[in-house]
Coordinates of C-alpha atoms in Angstrom, one line a residue:
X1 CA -8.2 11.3 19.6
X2 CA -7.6 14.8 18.9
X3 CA -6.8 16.7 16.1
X4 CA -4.0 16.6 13.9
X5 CA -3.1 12.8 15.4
X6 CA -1.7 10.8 13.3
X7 CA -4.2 8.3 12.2
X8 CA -3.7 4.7 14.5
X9 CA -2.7 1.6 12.9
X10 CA -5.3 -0.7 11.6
X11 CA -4.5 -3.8 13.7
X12 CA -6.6 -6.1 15.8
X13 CA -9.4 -7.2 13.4
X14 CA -11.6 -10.3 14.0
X15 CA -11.9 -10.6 10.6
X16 CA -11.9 -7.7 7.3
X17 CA -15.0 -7.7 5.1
X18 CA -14.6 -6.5 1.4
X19 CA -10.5 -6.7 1.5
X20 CA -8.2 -5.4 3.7
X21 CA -6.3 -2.2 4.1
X22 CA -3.1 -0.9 6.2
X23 CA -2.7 2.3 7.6
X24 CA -0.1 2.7 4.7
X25 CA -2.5 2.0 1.8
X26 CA -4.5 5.0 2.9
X27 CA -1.8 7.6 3.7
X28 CA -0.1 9.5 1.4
X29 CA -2.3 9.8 -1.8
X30 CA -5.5 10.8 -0.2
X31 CA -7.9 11.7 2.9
X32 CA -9.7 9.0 5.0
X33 CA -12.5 9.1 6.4
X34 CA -13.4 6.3 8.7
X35 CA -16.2 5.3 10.2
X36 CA -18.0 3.5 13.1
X37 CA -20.8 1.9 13.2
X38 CA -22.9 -1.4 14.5
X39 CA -25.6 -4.1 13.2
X40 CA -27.4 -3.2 16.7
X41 CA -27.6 0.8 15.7
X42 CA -30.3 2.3 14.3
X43 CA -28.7 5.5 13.7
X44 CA -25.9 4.2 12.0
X45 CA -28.3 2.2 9.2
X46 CA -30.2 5.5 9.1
X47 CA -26.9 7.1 8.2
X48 CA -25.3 4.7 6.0
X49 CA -26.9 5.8 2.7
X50 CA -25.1 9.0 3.0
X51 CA -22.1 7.2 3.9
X52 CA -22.3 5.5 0.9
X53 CA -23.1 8.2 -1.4
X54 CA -20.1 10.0 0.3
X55 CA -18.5 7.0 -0.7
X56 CA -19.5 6.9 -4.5
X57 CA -19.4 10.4 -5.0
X58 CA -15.7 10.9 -4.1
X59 CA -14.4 7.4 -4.6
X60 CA -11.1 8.9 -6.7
X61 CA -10.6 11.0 -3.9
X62 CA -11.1 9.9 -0.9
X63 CA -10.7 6.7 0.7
X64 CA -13.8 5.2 3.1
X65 CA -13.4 2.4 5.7
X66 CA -16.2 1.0 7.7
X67 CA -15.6 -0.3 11.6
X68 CA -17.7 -3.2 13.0
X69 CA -18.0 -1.9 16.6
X70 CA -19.7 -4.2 18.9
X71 CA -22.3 -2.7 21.2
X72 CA -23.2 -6.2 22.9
X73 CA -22.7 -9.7 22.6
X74 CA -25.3 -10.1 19.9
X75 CA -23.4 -7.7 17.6
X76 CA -20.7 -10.0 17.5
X77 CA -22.3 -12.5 15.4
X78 CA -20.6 -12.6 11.8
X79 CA -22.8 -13.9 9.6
X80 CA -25.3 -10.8 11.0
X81 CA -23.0 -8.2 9.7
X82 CA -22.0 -9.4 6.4
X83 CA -25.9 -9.7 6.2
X84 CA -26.4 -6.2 7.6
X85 CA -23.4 -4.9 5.4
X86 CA -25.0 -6.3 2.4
X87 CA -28.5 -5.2 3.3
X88 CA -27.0 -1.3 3.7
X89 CA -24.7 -1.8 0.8
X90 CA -21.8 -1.4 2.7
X91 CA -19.1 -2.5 -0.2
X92 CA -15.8 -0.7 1.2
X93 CA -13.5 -2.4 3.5
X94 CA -14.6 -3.6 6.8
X95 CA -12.3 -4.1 10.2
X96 CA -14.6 -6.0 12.2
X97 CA -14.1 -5.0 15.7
X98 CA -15.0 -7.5 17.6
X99 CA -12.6 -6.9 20.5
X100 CA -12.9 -3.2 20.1
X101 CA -9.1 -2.9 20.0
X102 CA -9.1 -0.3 17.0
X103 CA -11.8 1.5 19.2
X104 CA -9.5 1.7 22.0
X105 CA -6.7 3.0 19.9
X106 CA -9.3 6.0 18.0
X107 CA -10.6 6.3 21.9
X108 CA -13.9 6.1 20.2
X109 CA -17.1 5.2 22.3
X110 CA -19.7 6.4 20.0
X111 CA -21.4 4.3 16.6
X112 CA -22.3 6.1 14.4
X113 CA -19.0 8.2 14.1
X114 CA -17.0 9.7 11.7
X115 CA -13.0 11.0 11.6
X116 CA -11.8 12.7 8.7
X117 CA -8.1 12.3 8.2
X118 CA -6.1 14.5 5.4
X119 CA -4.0 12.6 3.6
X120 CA -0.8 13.1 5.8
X121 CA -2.8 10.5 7.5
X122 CA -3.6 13.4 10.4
X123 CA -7.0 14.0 12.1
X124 CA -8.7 17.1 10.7
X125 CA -12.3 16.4 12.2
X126 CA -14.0 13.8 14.4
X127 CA -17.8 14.0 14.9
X128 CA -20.6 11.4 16.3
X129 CA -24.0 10.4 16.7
X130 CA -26.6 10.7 13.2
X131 CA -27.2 14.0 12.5
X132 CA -24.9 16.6 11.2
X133 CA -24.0 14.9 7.8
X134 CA -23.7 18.5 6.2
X135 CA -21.2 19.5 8.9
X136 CA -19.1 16.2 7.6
X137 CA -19.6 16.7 3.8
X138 CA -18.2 20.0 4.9
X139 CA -15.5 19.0 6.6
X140 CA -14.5 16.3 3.7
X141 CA -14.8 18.8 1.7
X142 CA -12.5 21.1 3.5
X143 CA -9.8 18.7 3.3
X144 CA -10.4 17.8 -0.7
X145 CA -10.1 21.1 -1.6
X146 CA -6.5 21.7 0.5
X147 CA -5.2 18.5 -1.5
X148 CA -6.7 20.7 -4.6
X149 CA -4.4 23.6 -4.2
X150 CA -1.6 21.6 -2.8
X151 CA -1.4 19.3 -6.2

């Protein structure tokens, strides 16, 4: 994807964990950010506590969505993500994608990795790979503080 793209539609799921959301539950009141990740990938259980705290921390303002991505047939096994979700208290909504469709649609290869949408539902920043969680507090932060001075 590249910047200012509208965010894709969230269809294709195996299966949602923790509810389920539409592209137009998240546009319109307030940024995104969603991420990827995998049971099979260490960096992405690494990151997840930040995720999360991202998460709590700006829960009235910003809305977080985890991705399922498979890396191989063993990371397609339900029960192991809900048990990996839990494990990593993962509590937002999950699109498990098992056949990667919402993968293909981001164009995302990468877990762990993060896009930051504003919330015109448009791309603003895209990064992957474990390190650099300042650079994407940043960047949330960026787009929190537009919605500031626009309200």
């Amino acid at each position: 994807m590249k910047l200012r793209e509208p965010m894709p539609e969230l269809t294709g799921a195996v299966e949602w964990l923790n509810g389920e959301v539409t592209k137009t539950d998240l546009v319109g009141e307030k940024p995104t950010l969603i991420h990827f990740w995998s049971v099979s990938c260490y960096l992405c259980k690494e990151a997840m506590p930040q995720v999360n705290q991202f998460r709590d921390q700006y829960k009235d303002k910003l809305n977080v969505v985890a991705v399922h991505m498979p890396r191989s047939e063993e990371d397609l096994d339900l029960e192991q993500i809900k048990q990996v979700a839990a494990e990593h208290g993962i509590n937002q909504p999950i699109f498990v994608d098992s056949e990667h469709k919402l993968a293909e649609a981001f164009e995302n290869q990468y877990v762990p990795a993060y896009y930051v949408f504003d919330r015109e539902g448009k791309l603003r920043h895209f990064q992957a790979g474990g390190s650099g969680m300042k650079m994407l507090e940043k960047r949330v932060n960026r787009v929190l503080d537009e919605l500031e001075k626009t309200e």
